[in-house]
mmCIF file of C-alpha atoms and ligand atoms in Angstrom:
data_model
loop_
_atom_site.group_PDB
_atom_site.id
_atom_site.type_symbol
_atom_site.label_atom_id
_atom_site.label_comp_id
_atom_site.label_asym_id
_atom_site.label_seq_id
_atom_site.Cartn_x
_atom_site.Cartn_y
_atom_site.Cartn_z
ATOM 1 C CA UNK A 1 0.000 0.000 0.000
ATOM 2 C CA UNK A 2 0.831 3.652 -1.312
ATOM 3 C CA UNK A 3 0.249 5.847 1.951
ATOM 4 C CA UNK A 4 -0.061 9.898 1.759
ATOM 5 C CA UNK A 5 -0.441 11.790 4.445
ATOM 6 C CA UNK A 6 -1.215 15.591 4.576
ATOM 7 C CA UNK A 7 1.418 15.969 1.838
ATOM 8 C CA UNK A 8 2.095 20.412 1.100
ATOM 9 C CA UNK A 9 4.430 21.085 -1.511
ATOM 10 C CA UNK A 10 5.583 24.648 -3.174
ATOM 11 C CA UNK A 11 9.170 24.891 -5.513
ATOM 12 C CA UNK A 12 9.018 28.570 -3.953
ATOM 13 C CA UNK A 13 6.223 30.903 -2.378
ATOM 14 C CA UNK A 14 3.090 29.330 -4.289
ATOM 15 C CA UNK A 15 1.822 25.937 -3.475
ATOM 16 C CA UNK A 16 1.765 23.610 -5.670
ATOM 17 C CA UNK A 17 0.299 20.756 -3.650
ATOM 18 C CA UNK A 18 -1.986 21.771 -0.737
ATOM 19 C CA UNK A 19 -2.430 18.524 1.728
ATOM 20 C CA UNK A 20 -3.102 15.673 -0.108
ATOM 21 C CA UNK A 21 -3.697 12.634 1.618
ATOM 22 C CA UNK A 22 -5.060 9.501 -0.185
ATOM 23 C CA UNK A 23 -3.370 5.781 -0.582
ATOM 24 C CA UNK A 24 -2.936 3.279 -3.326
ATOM 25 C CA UNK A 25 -3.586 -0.575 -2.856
ATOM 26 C CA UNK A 26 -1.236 -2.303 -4.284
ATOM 27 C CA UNK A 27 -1.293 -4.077 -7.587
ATOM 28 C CA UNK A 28 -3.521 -1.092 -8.343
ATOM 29 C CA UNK A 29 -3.165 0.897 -11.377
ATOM 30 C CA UNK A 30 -4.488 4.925 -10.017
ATOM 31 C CA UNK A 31 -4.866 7.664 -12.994
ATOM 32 C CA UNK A 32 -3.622 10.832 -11.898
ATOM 33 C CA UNK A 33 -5.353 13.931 -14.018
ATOM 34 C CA UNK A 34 -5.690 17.477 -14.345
ATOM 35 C CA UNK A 35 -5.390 20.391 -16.521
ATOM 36 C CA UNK A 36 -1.659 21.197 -17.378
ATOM 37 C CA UNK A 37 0.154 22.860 -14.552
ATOM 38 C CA UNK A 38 -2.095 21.426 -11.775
ATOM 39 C CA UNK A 39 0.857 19.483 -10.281
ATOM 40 C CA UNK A 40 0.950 15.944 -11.525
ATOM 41 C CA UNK A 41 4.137 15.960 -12.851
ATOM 42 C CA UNK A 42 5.401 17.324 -8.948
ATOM 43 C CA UNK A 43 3.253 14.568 -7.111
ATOM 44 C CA UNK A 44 5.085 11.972 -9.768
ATOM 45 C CA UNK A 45 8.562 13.014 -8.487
ATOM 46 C CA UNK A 46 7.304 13.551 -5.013
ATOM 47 C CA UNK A 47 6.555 9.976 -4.840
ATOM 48 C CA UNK A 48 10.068 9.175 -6.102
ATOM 49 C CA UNK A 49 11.764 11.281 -3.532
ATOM 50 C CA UNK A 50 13.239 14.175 -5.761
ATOM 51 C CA UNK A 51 12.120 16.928 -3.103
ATOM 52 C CA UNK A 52 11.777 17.323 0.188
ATOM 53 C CA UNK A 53 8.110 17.773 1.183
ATOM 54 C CA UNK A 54 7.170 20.721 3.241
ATOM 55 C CA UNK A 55 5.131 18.840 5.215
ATOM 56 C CA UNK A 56 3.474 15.457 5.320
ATOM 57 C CA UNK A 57 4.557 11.940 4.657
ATOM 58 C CA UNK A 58 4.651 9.174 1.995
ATOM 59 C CA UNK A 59 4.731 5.575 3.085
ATOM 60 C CA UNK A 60 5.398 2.775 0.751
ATOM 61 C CA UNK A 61 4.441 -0.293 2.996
ATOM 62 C CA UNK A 62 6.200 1.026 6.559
ATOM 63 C CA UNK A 63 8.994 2.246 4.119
ATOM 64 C CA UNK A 64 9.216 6.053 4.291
ATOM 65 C CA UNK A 65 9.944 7.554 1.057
ATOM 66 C CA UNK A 66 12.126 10.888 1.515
ATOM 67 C CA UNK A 67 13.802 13.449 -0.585
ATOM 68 C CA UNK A 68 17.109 14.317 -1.236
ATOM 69 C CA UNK A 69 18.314 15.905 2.290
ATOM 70 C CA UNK A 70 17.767 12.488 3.834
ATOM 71 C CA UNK A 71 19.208 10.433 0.276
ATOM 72 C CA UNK A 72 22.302 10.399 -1.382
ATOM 73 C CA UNK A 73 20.725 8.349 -4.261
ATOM 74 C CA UNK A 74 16.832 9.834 -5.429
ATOM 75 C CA UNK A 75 14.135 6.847 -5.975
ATOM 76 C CA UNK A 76 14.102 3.845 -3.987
ATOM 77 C CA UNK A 77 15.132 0.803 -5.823
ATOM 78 C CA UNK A 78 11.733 -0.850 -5.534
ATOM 79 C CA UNK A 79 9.999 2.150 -7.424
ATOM 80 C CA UNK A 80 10.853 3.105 -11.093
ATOM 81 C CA UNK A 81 9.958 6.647 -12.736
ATOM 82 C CA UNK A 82 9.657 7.569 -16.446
ATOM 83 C CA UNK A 83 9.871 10.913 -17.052
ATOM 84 C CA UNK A 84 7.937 13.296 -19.504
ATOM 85 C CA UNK A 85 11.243 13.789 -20.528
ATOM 86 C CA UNK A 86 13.115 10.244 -21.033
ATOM 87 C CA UNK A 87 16.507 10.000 -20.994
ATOM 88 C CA UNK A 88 17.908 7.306 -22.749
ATOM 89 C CA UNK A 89 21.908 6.083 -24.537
ATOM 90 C CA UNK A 90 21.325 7.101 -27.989
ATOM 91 C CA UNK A 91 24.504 5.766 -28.647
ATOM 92 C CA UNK A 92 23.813 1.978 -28.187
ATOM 93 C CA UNK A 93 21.139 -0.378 -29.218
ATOM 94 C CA UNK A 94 17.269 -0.749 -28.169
ATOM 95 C CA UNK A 95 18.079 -4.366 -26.501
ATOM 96 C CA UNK A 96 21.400 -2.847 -24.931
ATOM 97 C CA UNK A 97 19.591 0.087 -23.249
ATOM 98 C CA UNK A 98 17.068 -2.149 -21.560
ATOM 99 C CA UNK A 99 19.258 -4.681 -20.896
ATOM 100 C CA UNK A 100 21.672 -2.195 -19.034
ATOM 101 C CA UNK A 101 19.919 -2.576 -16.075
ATOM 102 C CA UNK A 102 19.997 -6.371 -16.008
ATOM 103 C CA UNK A 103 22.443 -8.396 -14.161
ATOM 104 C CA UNK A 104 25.417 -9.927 -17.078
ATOM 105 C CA UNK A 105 26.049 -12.705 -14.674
ATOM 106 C CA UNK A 106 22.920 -14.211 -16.225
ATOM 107 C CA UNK A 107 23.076 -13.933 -19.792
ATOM 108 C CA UNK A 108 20.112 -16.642 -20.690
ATOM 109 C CA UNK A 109 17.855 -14.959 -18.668
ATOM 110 C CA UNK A 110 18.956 -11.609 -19.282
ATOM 111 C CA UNK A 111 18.477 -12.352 -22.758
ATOM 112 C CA UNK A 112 14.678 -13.817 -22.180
ATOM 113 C CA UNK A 113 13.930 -10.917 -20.202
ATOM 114 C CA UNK A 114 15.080 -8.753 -22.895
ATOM 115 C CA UNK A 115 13.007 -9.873 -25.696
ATOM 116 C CA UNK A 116 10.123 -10.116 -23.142
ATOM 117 C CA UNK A 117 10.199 -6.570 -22.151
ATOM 118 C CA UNK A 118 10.762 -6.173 -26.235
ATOM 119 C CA UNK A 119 7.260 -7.761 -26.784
ATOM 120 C CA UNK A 120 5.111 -5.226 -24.434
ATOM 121 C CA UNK A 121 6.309 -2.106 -25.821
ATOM 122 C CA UNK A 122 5.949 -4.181 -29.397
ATOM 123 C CA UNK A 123 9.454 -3.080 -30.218
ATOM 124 C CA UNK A 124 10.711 -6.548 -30.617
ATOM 125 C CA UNK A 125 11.781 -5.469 -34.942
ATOM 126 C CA UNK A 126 14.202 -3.021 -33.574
ATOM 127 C CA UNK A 127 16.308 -4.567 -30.946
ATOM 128 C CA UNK A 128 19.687 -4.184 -32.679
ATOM 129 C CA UNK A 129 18.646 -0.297 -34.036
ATOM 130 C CA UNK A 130 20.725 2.326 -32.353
ATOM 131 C CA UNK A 131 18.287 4.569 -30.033
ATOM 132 C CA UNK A 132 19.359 7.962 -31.598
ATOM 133 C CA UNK A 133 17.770 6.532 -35.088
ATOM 134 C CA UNK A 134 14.187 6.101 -33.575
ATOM 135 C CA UNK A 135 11.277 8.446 -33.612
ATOM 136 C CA UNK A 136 10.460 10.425 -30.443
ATOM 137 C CA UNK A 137 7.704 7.423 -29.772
ATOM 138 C CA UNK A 138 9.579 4.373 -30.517
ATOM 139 C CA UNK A 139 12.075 5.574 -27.700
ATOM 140 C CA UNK A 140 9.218 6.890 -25.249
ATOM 141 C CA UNK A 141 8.449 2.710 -25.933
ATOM 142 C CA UNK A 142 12.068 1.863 -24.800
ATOM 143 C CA UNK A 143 12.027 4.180 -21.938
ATOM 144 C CA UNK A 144 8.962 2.582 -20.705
ATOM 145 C CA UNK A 145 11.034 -1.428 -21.062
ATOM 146 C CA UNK A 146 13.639 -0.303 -19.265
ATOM 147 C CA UNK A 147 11.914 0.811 -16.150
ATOM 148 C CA UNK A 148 10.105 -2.219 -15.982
ATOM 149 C CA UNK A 149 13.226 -4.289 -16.927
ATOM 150 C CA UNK A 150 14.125 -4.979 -13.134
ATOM 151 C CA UNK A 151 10.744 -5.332 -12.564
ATOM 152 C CA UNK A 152 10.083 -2.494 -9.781
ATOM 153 C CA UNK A 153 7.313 -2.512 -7.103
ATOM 154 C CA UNK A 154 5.808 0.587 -8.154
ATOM 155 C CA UNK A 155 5.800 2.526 -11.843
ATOM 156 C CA UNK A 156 5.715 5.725 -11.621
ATOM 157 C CA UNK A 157 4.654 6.945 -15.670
ATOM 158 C CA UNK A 158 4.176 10.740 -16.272
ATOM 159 C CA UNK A 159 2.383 10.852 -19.513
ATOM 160 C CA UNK A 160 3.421 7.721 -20.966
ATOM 161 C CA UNK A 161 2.025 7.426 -24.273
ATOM 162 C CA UNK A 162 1.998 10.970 -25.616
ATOM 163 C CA UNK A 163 4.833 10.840 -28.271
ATOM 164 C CA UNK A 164 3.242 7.699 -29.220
ATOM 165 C CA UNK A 165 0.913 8.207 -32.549
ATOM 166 C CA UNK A 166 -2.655 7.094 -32.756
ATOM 167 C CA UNK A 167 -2.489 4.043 -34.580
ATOM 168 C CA UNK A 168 0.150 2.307 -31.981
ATOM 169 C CA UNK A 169 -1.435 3.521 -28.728
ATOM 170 C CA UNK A 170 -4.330 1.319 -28.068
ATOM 171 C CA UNK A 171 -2.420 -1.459 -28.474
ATOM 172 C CA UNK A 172 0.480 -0.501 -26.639
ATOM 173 C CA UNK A 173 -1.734 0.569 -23.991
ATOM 174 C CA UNK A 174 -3.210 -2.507 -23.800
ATOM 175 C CA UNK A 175 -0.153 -4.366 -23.443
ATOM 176 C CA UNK A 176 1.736 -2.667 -20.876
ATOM 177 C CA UNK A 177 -0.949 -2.308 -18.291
ATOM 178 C CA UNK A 178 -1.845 -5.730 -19.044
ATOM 179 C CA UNK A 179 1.922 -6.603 -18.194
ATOM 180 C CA UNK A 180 1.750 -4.388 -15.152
ATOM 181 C CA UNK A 181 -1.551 -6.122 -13.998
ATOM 182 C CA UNK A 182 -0.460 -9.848 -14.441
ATOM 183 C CA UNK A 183 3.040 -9.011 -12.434
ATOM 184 C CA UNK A 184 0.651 -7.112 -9.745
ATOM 185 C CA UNK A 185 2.954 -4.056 -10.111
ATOM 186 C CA UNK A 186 1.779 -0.722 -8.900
ATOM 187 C CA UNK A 187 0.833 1.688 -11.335
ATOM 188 C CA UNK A 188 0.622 5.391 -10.880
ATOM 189 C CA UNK A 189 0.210 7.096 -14.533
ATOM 190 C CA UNK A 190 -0.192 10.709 -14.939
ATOM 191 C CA UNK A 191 -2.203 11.656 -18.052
ATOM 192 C CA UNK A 192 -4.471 14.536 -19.602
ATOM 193 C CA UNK A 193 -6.051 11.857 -21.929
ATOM 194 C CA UNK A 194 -9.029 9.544 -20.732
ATOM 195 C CA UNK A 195 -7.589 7.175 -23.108
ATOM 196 C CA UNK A 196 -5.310 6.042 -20.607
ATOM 197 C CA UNK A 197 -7.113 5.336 -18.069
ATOM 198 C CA UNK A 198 -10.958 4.438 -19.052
ATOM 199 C CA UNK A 199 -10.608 0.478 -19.094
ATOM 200 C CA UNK A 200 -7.525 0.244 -17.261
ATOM 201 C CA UNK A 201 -7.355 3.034 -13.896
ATOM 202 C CA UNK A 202 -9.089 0.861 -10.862
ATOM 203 C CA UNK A 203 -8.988 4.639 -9.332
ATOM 204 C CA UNK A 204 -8.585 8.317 -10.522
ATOM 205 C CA UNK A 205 -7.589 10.979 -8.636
ATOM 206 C CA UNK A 206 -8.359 14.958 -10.503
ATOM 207 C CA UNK A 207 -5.997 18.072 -9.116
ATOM 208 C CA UNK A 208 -7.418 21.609 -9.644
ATOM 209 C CA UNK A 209 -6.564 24.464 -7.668
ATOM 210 C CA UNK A 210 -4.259 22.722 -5.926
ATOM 211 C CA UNK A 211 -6.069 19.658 -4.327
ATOM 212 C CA UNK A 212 -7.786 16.618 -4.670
ATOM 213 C CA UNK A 213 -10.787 17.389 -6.641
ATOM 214 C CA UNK A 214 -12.163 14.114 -7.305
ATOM 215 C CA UNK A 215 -10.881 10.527 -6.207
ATOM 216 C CA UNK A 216 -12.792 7.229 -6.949
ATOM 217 C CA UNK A 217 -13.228 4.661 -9.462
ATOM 218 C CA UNK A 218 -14.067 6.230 -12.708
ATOM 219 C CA UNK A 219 -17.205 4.152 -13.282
ATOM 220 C CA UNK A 220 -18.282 6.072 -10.443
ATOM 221 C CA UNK A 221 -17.074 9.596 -11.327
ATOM 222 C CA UNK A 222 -18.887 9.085 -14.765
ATOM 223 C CA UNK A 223 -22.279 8.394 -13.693
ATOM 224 C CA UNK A 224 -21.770 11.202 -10.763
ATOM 225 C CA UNK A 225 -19.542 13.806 -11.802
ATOM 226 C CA UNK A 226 -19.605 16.711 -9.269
ATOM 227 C CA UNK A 227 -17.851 19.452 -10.953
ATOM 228 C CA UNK A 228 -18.000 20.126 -14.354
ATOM 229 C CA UNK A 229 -13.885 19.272 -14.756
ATOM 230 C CA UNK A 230 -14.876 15.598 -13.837
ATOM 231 C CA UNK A 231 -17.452 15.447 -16.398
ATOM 232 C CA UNK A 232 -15.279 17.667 -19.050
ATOM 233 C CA UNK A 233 -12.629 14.488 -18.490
ATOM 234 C CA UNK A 234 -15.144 11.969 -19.760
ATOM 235 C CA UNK A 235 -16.160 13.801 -23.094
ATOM 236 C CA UNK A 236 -18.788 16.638 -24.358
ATOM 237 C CA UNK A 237 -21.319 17.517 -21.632
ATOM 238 C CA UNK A 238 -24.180 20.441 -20.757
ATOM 239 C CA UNK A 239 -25.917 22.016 -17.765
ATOM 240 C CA UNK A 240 -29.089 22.227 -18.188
ATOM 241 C CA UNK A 241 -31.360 22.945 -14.863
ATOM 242 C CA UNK A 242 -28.503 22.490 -12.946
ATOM 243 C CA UNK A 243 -27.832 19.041 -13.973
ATOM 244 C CA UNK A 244 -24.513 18.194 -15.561
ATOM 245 C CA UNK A 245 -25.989 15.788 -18.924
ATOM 246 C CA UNK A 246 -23.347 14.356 -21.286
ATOM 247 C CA UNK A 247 -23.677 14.316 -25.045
ATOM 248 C CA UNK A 248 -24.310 11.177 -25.466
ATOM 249 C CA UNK A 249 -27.571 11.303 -22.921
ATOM 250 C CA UNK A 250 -29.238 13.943 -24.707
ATOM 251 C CA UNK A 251 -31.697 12.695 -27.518
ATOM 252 C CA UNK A 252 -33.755 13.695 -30.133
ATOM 253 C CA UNK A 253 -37.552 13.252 -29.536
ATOM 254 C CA UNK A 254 -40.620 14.542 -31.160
ATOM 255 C CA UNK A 255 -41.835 16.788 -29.370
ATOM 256 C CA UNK A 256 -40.592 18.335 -25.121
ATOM 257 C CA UNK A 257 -39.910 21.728 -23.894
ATOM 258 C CA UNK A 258 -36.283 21.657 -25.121
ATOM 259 C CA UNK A 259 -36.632 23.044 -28.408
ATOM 260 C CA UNK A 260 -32.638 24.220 -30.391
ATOM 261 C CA UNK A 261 -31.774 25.103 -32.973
ATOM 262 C CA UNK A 262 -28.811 23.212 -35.113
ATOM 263 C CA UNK A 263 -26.116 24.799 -35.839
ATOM 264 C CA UNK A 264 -23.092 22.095 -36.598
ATOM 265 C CA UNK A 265 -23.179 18.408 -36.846
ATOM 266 C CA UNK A 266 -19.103 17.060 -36.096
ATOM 267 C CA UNK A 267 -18.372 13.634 -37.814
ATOM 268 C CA UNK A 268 -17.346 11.383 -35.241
ATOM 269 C CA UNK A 269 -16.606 8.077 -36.694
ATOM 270 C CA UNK A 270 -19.590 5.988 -35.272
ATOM 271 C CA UNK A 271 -21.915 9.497 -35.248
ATOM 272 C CA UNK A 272 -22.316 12.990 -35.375
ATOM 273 C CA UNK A 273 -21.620 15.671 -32.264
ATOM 274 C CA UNK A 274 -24.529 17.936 -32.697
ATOM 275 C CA UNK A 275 -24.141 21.717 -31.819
ATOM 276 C CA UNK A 276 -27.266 23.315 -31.676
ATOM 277 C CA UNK A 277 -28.460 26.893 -29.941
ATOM 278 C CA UNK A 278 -30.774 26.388 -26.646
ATOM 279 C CA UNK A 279 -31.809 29.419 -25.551
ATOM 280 C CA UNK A 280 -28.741 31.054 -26.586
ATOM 281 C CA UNK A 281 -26.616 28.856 -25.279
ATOM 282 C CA UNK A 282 -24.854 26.120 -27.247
ATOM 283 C CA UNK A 283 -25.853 22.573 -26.750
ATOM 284 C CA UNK A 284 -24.244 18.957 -27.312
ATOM 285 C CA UNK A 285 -26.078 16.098 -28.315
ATOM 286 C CA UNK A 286 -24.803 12.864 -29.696
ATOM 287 C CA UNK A 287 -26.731 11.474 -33.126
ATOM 288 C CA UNK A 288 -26.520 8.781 -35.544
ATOM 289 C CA UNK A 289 -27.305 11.363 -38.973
ATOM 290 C CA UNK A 290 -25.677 14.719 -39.895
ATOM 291 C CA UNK A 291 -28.420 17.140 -39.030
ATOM 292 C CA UNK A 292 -28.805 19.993 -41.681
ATOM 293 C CA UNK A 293 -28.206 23.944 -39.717
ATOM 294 C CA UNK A 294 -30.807 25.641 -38.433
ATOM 295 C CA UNK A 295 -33.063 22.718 -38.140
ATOM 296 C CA UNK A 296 -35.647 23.134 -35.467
ATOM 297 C CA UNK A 297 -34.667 19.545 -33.046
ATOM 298 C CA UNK A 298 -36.095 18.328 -29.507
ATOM 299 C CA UNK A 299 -34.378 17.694 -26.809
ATOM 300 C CA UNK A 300 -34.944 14.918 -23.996
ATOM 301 C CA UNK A 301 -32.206 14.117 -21.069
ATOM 302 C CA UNK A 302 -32.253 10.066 -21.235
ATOM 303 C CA UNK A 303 -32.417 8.552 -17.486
HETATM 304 P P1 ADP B 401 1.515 19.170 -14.698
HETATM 305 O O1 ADP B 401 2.431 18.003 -14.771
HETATM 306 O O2 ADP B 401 0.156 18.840 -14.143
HETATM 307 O O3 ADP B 401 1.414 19.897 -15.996
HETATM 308 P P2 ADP B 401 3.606 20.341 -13.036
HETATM 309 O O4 ADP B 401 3.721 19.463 -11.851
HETATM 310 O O5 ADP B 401 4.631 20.203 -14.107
HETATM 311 O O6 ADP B 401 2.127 20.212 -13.643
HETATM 312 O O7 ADP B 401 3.624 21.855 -12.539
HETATM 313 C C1 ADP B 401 2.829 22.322 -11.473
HETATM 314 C C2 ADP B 401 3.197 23.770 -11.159
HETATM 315 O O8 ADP B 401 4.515 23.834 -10.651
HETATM 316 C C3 ADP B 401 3.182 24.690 -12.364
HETATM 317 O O9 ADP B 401 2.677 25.933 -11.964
HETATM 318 C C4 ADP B 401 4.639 24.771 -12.765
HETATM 319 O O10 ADP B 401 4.899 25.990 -13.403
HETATM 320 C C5 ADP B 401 5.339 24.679 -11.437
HETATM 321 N N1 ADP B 401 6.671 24.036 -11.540
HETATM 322 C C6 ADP B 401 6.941 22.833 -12.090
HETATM 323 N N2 ADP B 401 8.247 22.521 -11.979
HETATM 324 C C7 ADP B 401 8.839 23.573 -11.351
HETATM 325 C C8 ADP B 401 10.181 23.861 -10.936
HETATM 326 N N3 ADP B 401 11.188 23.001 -11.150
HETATM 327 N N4 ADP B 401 10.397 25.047 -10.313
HETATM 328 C C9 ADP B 401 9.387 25.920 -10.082
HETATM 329 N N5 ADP B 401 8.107 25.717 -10.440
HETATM 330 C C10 ADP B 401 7.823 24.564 -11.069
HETATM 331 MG MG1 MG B 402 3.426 17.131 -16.401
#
């Protein structure tokens, strides 16, 4: 278990972090979001030990995790962190830079491991390419294998997939925090994209101003979003009477006392986003067909 306690941070006068306290069980994989600049990147490396709190504590098992006035060496070996900004050899090969941190006095299962670790980051086509060759997400992929090369405890990943383009990152998603699930490794990603963490976060946890906005499982934030920066996480959304309604639960009906009027219909793959004027006021609504502008529609808030 991942224990926080009352956990105030500032890099000067401001605070960044303003007493957090919440815990992770382990084997768990928690999502850690927020607009850019709300401090996830700073809780990442306060977890790791690369400042000193200003007050509070952080307790893996009855470990104590401190910073660097209390550490000659930052990040306890049974934790791994990758960066937003990975640092890898570009010098030497894909298998050579995960393999670095693998014991030579095994070389059979050194190698095993290697091409293992080669298969979840789906990399396994370029183990002899030199690093400095690859694009900025085929390394972010070998940053990723070499944390988990020595197998750690607790991952630490600050926004792990963004260099990675669109037609690679389901899958790779997929993989790793399947990996990370099946060796019941703690898993604390920080992320501004509900792509990585709908289907695989057991637990989210949203900063804004701050704090701890929001912490749960996101089934539960979804279907009871209390601010509208929960519900903005999960896709389009309105507030009508008070009542935060997403896209999606707004439908077209013949006749009710929400009457708009269209004004864009967004392709969306499987359908259209609907903007249409309510009131004067611009409205969401998810639909199967492109809806021509100004078209008079109905509106009805499914249950
Ligand atoms: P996020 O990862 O959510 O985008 P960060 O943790 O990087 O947010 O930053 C949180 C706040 O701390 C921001 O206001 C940022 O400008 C500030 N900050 C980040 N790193 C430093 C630093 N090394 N020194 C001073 N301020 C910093
Ligand atoms: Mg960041």
């Amino acid at each position: 278990m991942l224990n926080v306690k009352n956990l105030i941070f500032s890099y000067n006068k401001t605070p960044v972090l303003k007493d957090l306290t919440f815990k992770v069980v382990q084997g768990e994989n928690l999502a850690i979001i927020g607009e850019s600049g709300s401090g996830k990147s700073t809780l990442l490396k306060l977890l790791y030990g690369e400042y000193d709190l200003n007050f509070g504590n952080i307790h893996w098992k009855d470990i104590e995790i401190l910073g660097p006035k209390h550490n000659l060496v930052v990040g306890p070996d049974f934790m791994k962190y990758v960066a937003q900004e990975f640092e890898l050899m570009p010098f030497i090969s894909v298998e050579e830079n995960i393999g670095k941190f693998l014991s030579n006095f095994f070389p059979k299962e050194k190698k095993q491991r290697t091409a293992e670790l080669l298969e979840v980051v789906e990399l396994t086509a370029f183990a002899k390419t030199k690093v400095k060759t690859l694009s900025g997400g085929q390394k972010q992929r070998v940053a990723l294998a070499r944390a988990l090369a020595k197998q750690p405890e607790i991952i630490l990943l600050d926004e792990p997939f963004s260099h990675i383009d669109n037609f690679k990152k389901q899958s790779l998603r997929r993989s790793v925090f399947k990996y990370l699930k099946n060796k019941n490794i703690t898993c604390i990603v920080a992320t501004h994209d509900n792509n990585d963490v709908l289907g695989f976060a057991n637990k989210m946890m949203l900063l804004n101003n701050n704090q701890i906005e929001a912490y749960d499982t996101p089934e539960a934030l979804y279907q009871n979003p209390k601010t509208s920066l929960v519900a903005s996480f999960f896709g389009e959304f309105n507030i009508i009477n008070d009542k935060i309604i997403y896209a999606n639960q707004l439908k077209l009906v013949k006749n009710s006392n929400l009457k708009a009027t269209v004004i864009t219909s967004y392709f969306r793959g499987n359908s259209y986003l609907i903007e249409a004027d309510l009131n004067g006021n611009s409205v969401f609504f998810e639909n199967d067909l492109h809806i021509k502008k100004d078209e008079l529609v109905y509106l009805k808030a499914s249950d």
